[in-house]
Every structure is written in structure tokens, then in C-alpha cells.
Coordinates of C-alpha atoms in Angstrom, one line a residue:
M1 CA 14.2 -0.7 25.6
L2 CA 11.0 -2.0 24.4
T3 CA 12.3 -5.6 26.1
H4 CA 13.5 -4.1 29.2
G5 CA 12.6 -0.4 29.7
I6 CA 14.0 2.8 30.5
A7 CA 15.3 3.3 34.5
F8 CA 13.9 6.2 35.9
D9 CA 14.3 7.8 39.3
G10 CA 10.9 7.3 41.4
S11 CA 11.7 9.2 44.4
S12 CA 11.2 12.8 41.5
I13 CA 7.8 11.6 41.4
Q14 CA 5.7 12.7 43.9
G15 CA 3.9 9.7 46.0
F16 CA 6.4 7.1 44.1
R17 CA 9.0 6.5 46.0
G18 CA 11.3 7.6 49.1
I19 CA 14.9 8.6 47.3
E20 CA 16.4 5.1 49.4
D21 CA 14.4 2.7 47.1
S22 CA 14.5 4.8 43.9
D23 CA 14.9 2.5 41.0
M24 CA 12.2 1.9 38.9
V25 CA 11.7 0.5 35.7
M26 CA 8.9 2.3 32.3
R27 CA 7.9 -0.4 29.5
P28 CA 6.2 1.6 26.2
V29 CA 2.9 0.9 25.4
L30 CA 3.0 0.3 22.0
E31 CA -1.0 0.9 20.9
T32 CA -0.3 4.7 22.4
A33 CA 2.2 5.3 20.7
F34 CA 1.9 8.7 18.1
V35 CA 3.7 11.4 16.4
D36 CA 4.3 13.9 18.2
P37 CA 2.9 17.1 16.1
F38 CA 4.5 20.2 18.3
M39 CA 8.1 19.2 18.4
A40 CA 10.8 20.4 15.7
V41 CA 12.8 17.0 15.7
P42 CA 10.2 13.8 15.0
T43 CA 9.3 12.4 18.4
L44 CA 7.8 9.7 19.1
A45 CA 5.2 10.2 22.6
V46 CA 4.0 7.2 24.0
S47 CA 2.4 6.0 27.4
C48 CA 4.4 3.1 30.2
S49 CA 3.7 0.5 32.5
V50 CA 5.5 1.3 35.3
F51 CA 7.8 -2.2 37.1
E52 CA 10.0 -3.1 40.0
P53 CA 14.0 -3.2 38.7
N54 CA 13.1 -7.4 39.3
G55 CA 10.5 -7.0 36.9
T56 CA 7.0 -7.0 38.4
R57 CA 4.5 -4.6 38.2
F58 CA 4.8 -1.6 40.5
E59 CA 1.3 -1.3 42.5
R60 CA 0.8 2.1 42.3
D61 CA 1.1 2.4 38.9
P62 CA -2.3 4.0 37.6
R63 CA -2.2 1.4 34.8
Y64 CA -1.3 -1.4 36.3
I65 CA -4.7 -0.6 39.0
A66 CA -6.7 -0.3 35.7
E67 CA -6.0 -3.9 34.5
K68 CA -6.5 -5.0 37.7
A69 CA -9.7 -3.6 37.6
E70 CA -10.6 -5.0 34.4
A71 CA -9.1 -8.4 34.9
Y72 CA -11.5 -8.6 38.6
L73 CA -14.8 -7.8 37.0
A74 CA -14.1 -10.8 34.0
S75 CA -13.0 -13.3 36.8
S76 CA -16.5 -11.7 39.0
G77 CA -18.9 -13.7 36.2
I78 CA -20.9 -10.6 35.8
A79 CA -19.8 -8.9 32.9
T80 CA -16.7 -9.6 30.2
T81 CA -16.1 -5.8 29.3
A82 CA -16.9 -2.5 30.9
Y83 CA -16.9 0.6 28.2
F84 CA -16.8 4.1 29.5
G85 CA -16.9 7.4 27.5
P86 CA -15.9 10.7 29.4
E87 CA -16.8 13.8 28.0
L88 CA -14.3 16.5 28.7
E89 CA -14.9 20.0 29.2
F90 CA -12.7 22.8 29.4
F91 CA -11.6 26.4 29.0
I92 CA -9.8 28.3 26.3
F93 CA -8.3 31.1 28.3
D94 CA -7.0 34.3 26.4
D95 CA -4.8 35.4 29.7
V96 CA -4.0 34.1 33.5
R97 CA -2.8 35.3 36.2
F98 CA -2.1 34.2 39.9
E99 CA -0.1 35.5 42.5
S100 CA 0.3 33.9 46.6
T101 CA 2.8 35.3 48.3
N102 CA 3.4 36.7 51.8
R103 CA 2.0 40.1 51.1
G104 CA -1.6 39.0 49.7
A105 CA -2.9 36.6 46.8
F106 CA -4.8 37.3 43.7
Y107 CA -6.0 34.9 40.6
A108 CA -7.9 36.5 37.0
V109 CA -8.6 34.9 34.3
D110 CA -9.6 36.6 30.8
S111 CA -11.5 35.7 27.7
E112 CA -12.1 37.3 24.1
E113 CA -15.4 35.6 24.8
A114 CA -16.2 37.1 28.2
M115 CA -19.0 38.7 28.9
W116 CA -17.0 41.3 31.6
N117 CA -15.6 42.0 28.3
T118 CA -18.4 44.1 26.9
G119 CA -17.1 47.7 28.1
N120 CA -13.2 47.2 28.1
G121 CA -12.5 50.4 27.0
E122 CA -10.4 48.6 23.4
K123 CA -12.4 47.9 20.1
N124 CA -15.1 45.7 20.8
L125 CA -17.6 44.1 18.5
G126 CA -20.0 43.1 20.8
Y127 CA -20.4 39.9 19.9
Q128 CA -19.4 38.3 24.2
V129 CA -20.8 35.1 24.9
K130 CA -23.4 36.1 28.2
N131 CA -23.4 33.9 31.5
K132 CA -24.4 30.1 30.7
G133 CA -25.8 31.5 26.8
G134 CA -22.7 29.5 25.2
Y135 CA -24.2 26.0 24.1
F136 CA -24.0 26.1 21.1
P137 CA -23.7 29.9 18.6
V138 CA -22.3 29.7 15.9
P139 CA -19.5 32.3 14.8
P140 CA -19.0 34.9 15.6
I141 CA -19.9 34.6 18.5
D142 CA -18.2 31.5 18.8
T143 CA -14.6 32.4 18.1
Q144 CA -13.3 29.0 19.2
Q145 CA -14.5 27.1 16.2
D146 CA -11.3 26.8 14.6
I147 CA -9.2 26.3 17.3
R148 CA -11.2 23.2 18.3
T149 CA -11.2 21.7 14.3
E150 CA -7.4 21.6 14.9
M151 CA -7.8 20.0 18.4
V152 CA -9.8 17.7 17.0
K153 CA -7.3 16.8 13.4
E154 CA -4.4 16.5 15.8
L155 CA -6.3 14.1 18.0
M156 CA -7.7 11.9 15.4
N157 CA -3.5 12.0 13.7
A158 CA -2.7 10.7 17.4
G159 CA -5.3 7.4 16.5
I160 CA -8.5 9.2 18.9
R161 CA -12.1 8.5 17.3
V162 CA -13.7 11.7 18.0
E163 CA -17.2 11.9 17.6
R164 CA -18.0 16.0 17.9
H165 CA -16.9 19.2 19.8
H166 CA -18.8 22.2 20.5
H167 CA -18.7 25.7 22.6
E168 CA -20.2 24.8 26.1
V169 CA -22.2 26.2 27.9
A170 CA -20.5 29.3 30.4
T171 CA -19.0 32.5 29.3
A172 CA -15.2 32.6 28.6
G173 CA -14.2 30.1 25.9
Q174 CA -16.3 26.8 27.6
A175 CA -15.7 23.7 25.0
E176 CA -16.4 20.3 24.7
I177 CA -14.8 17.7 22.5
N178 CA -16.2 13.8 22.9
F179 CA -14.2 10.6 21.3
R180 CA -15.4 7.5 21.1
F181 CA -15.8 4.8 23.5
N182 CA -13.3 2.1 25.2
T183 CA -11.9 -0.3 27.6
L184 CA -10.8 1.3 31.5
T185 CA -7.5 1.2 30.5
R186 CA -7.3 2.7 26.5
T187 CA -9.9 5.4 27.7
A188 CA -7.6 6.6 30.6
D189 CA -4.6 6.4 28.5
T190 CA -6.8 8.8 25.3
V191 CA -7.8 10.9 28.6
M192 CA -3.5 11.6 28.8
T193 CA -3.2 12.2 25.5
Y194 CA -6.3 14.2 24.7
K195 CA -5.9 16.3 27.5
Y196 CA -1.7 16.5 26.2
I197 CA -2.8 17.5 22.8
I198 CA -5.4 19.6 23.8
R199 CA -3.3 22.3 26.1
N200 CA -0.2 22.1 23.3
V201 CA -3.2 22.9 20.3
A202 CA -4.0 25.7 22.1
R203 CA -0.7 27.3 23.8
K204 CA -0.2 27.5 19.5
Y205 CA -3.0 29.8 19.2
G206 CA -1.2 31.7 22.4
K207 CA -4.3 30.9 24.3
T208 CA -4.0 28.3 27.3
V209 CA -6.8 25.5 28.5
T210 CA -7.7 24.2 32.2
F211 CA -9.8 21.2 33.0
M212 CA -10.4 23.0 36.7
P213 CA -14.1 21.7 37.6
K214 CA -14.8 25.6 38.5
P215 CA -12.8 28.8 36.9
V216 CA -15.1 31.3 36.5
F217 CA -17.9 32.5 39.4
G218 CA -21.2 32.5 38.7
D219 CA -21.6 30.7 35.8
N220 CA -21.1 26.9 34.4
G221 CA -18.3 24.7 35.3
S222 CA -16.6 21.7 33.8
G223 CA -17.5 18.2 34.8
M224 CA -16.6 15.1 33.2
H225 CA -20.1 13.0 32.0
V226 CA -18.6 9.7 32.1
H227 CA -20.7 7.1 29.9
Q228 CA -20.3 3.9 31.5
S229 CA -21.8 0.1 30.6
L230 CA -21.1 -3.7 30.9
F231 CA -21.3 -6.3 28.3
D232 CA -20.7 -10.4 28.1
G233 CA -19.0 -10.5 24.2
D234 CA -20.9 -8.5 22.5
T235 CA -24.5 -8.6 24.5
P236 CA -24.6 -5.5 26.7
L237 CA -26.1 -6.0 29.9
F238 CA -28.1 -2.8 30.8
F239 CA -30.7 -3.6 28.1
E240 CA -34.0 -5.4 28.7
Q241 CA -36.4 -3.8 26.1
D242 CA -39.7 -3.0 28.1
R243 CA -38.8 -2.7 31.3
Y244 CA -38.3 1.3 32.7
G245 CA -35.8 2.9 30.8
N246 CA -35.5 -0.6 29.4
M247 CA -32.6 -1.0 31.5
S248 CA -32.4 -4.1 33.3
D249 CA -31.7 -5.3 37.0
I250 CA -28.1 -4.8 36.3
A251 CA -28.0 -1.6 35.2
L252 CA -30.4 -0.5 38.7
H253 CA -27.9 -2.2 40.6
Y254 CA -25.1 -0.7 39.3
I255 CA -26.2 2.8 39.7
A256 CA -27.3 2.0 43.5
A257 CA -24.1 0.4 44.2
F258 CA -22.2 4.3 42.5
C259 CA -24.5 6.2 44.2
I260 CA -24.2 4.7 47.6
T261 CA -20.0 4.5 47.3
R262 CA -19.7 8.6 46.2
L263 CA -22.8 9.1 49.0
Q264 CA -19.9 7.9 51.4
F265 CA -17.8 11.0 51.4
W266 CA -20.7 13.4 52.0
P267 CA -21.4 14.6 54.6
F268 CA -24.7 12.8 56.6
Q269 CA -27.0 15.5 56.4
T270 CA -26.1 16.0 52.1
Q271 CA -26.2 12.2 52.5
A272 CA -29.5 12.1 54.1
R273 CA -31.6 14.9 52.1
I274 CA -30.0 13.4 48.1
L275 CA -31.1 9.9 49.6
T276 CA -34.5 10.3 51.0
S277 CA -35.3 12.4 47.9
A278 CA -33.5 10.1 45.2
W279 CA -35.2 6.8 46.8
S280 CA -38.7 8.3 46.8
R281 CA -38.2 9.1 43.2
V282 CA -36.7 6.0 42.6
M283 CA -39.4 3.8 44.3
K284 CA -42.3 6.0 42.5
R285 CA -40.6 5.4 38.8
L286 CA -39.5 2.2 39.2
S287 CA -41.6 0.0 42.1
I288 CA -39.8 -2.7 40.9
W289 CA -38.0 -3.3 44.4
S290 CA -40.0 -5.0 47.5
S291 CA -39.7 -3.0 50.2
Q292 CA -36.9 -6.0 51.7
K293 CA -34.3 -5.5 49.3
A294 CA -34.9 -2.0 49.4
T295 CA -34.3 -1.3 52.5
A296 CA -31.0 -3.9 52.7
A297 CA -29.6 -1.8 49.9
L298 CA -28.9 0.9 51.6
P299 CA -26.3 1.6 54.5
F300 CA -28.6 3.4 56.5
V301 CA -32.4 4.1 56.9
Y302 CA -33.1 7.8 57.5
R303 CA -36.2 8.8 59.8
L304 CA -38.6 11.7 59.0
R305 CA -40.4 13.5 62.2
W306 CA -43.5 15.4 61.3
S307 CA -44.9 18.3 63.0
R308 CA -48.2 20.2 62.4
R309 CA -48.2 23.5 62.1
R310 CA -51.5 25.6 63.0
P311 CA -52.9 28.2 59.3
H312 CA -54.2 31.4 60.2
A313 CA -57.1 32.1 62.1
S314 CA -59.2 31.7 59.1
S315 CA -58.6 28.3 58.3
S316 CA -57.8 27.5 62.0
A317 CA -60.2 24.4 61.3
H318 CA -57.8 22.5 59.3
R319 CA -54.3 21.6 59.9
T320 CA -51.4 21.2 57.2
A321 CA -49.0 18.2 58.4
R322 CA -45.5 18.8 56.4
P323 CA -41.7 17.2 57.2
T324 CA -39.6 20.0 59.6
R325 CA -36.2 18.0 59.4
I326 CA -34.5 15.1 59.4
S327 CA -34.5 14.2 63.3
R328 CA -31.6 11.2 63.6
L329 CA -30.0 7.8 61.3
Q330 CA -30.8 4.6 62.4
P331 CA -28.6 1.9 61.2
C332 CA -30.6 -1.1 59.3

């Protein structure tokens, strides 16, 4: 099994294969293995890499994509390693209901901590978490200390180095458990194991976990902030003493490229507002790039149209200039 892998049907996994070409092979990645704590019979859980029947890697295997990205970074000469440290946030609900049929649709979530349960008609001790008041109370307001602690213990038993856990900002049982950063592929493996363990511990308590970004209207959603860094061997490439924020040019270029890549998928007017505001702040605070280099770093330049308005009659001798709107986009 370790040498040749295990055959499986790729056509049954959405996006992998058509039914006419469904034979695929997965090989266990031993460093991801852990004893599954949720099985009655001792069971080893392990992540796998996906291969073609002829032994070559499958191009759409997420682990292979991550490994190729790491290899490309090393070959670029920019850095030897990139580290990623995500902060996963999630909600622990007591009840989840949803339906979508030809007669109607609805969804409903519930938690004993939720602010909307202050008048639920049953026995109530009044310790509900207020909207945006969940960062981070002690018990009895925080009812999930023990469940998060058990989650942490099982994560550690699976080989994950946990750094902290706490209640998050939102009402209705929002939580966060952080683990130590690692390389791209190993961090992605850890996230998969993390979600598996978190969901199953919650189920033991008769609860359910969701990592969806916005399950509760009118309160904070769940994000996954990802701390990132580049190293050359043991040397951190984002650090440079006595610069703004002790940040090197590589760190600033990294941020700029990352932001521009994300902005490509947003509407132009949104891009305009964000870039106009962000770029003015960057130039004001840093003042380290020449205007020529700054312009070259952007895919386009935003041109502001200014207009004048008349103040009240009592001060008609004065005129005030203000920006009214972004008039057009000019390519560089």
C-alpha cells in the first residue's frame, strides 16, 4: 500500500475525472498520520497524494500544486522557504436548520450563548454574549472553554502544535484556535486535520461547527487571517532594522503584489476606492519609492476629477475644493 498506493474512482470526486478515465491512485503521506480519536476500533487517519495509474502526479491534486509552488519559490532565488500561519475562526452552534424546496426556503442557527435567547421563554440565567461582545469573556459567559480545551488536546494528540485558544468577537459561540506556522503544504495538511478534529469534538458534545464566513447577520463573521513570511535558510527576509516597521523592501514588494493580485477580482470602482486610499497612505507613511517606481507597480492609474462648490452666502468669498468622484481609469 505504501509503495504502490490505493486505487480509487476519480470520477466520483467532483472536478477530478470523467467516468471514462476514472482510475486513480492515492499514496499515504506518513508525516500526516495520526490515530483517529473518534473511532471505536483503533484507526489510523492519514492524508494522501494523488497519482495517475502510470505513477505520475495528478495535476489537480492540491498537495501537488502546493509542492510545485514551494519548488518554484526555491528555484527563483528569492527565498528558500515560505511560512504560513493561519488563524481559523469558527462558530459552535447547538442547532442548525435549513431547507430549500419548491414551496419555500429558510435557514436558522441557534446557540445557548446567542443574544437572541435572552427571552426564549425557558429557564434563562442571563449570561448570553452580546453582539460583538465575545472577545473574550470568562465563564459563565463563555460556555465553551471546556469544549475548546478538548479540541486543543485532540489537536495536540494528532501532532499539531497549538499556541492558544479563545472565544471570538461574535455572539452565538464564535471561537478561535491557533496553531504554529509551517510550510505551505504542511500547513494545508494541518488545516484539513484541524477541521476534521474540531467538527468531531463538537459532535461529541451534541454541537455542530461551521467555518462559513457569515452565518450570523449583524455580527462579526469568521475569517482566516494568514500570517506569511519568507526565509533564506534561517534569515527572515521581511525584516530590516531601522526601516518603517522594520520591514525590508522584499516585504513591501510582497504586500504590493499580493494586494494587486487580489484586487483584480473586484469591481473597478471598488478597486479605485481601495487603491486611491491605500496608495496615498503608503506614500505618505513610507516615502521610500520614487514616483516612477510607484507608478510602474500599478496596473492602472486612477484620475480624480475635482469640482468647486459654493459655501453658504455668509462666506461666499471663500471656495472649497473637494473630490467628487473617480471619473475614469487611465492605463499606465
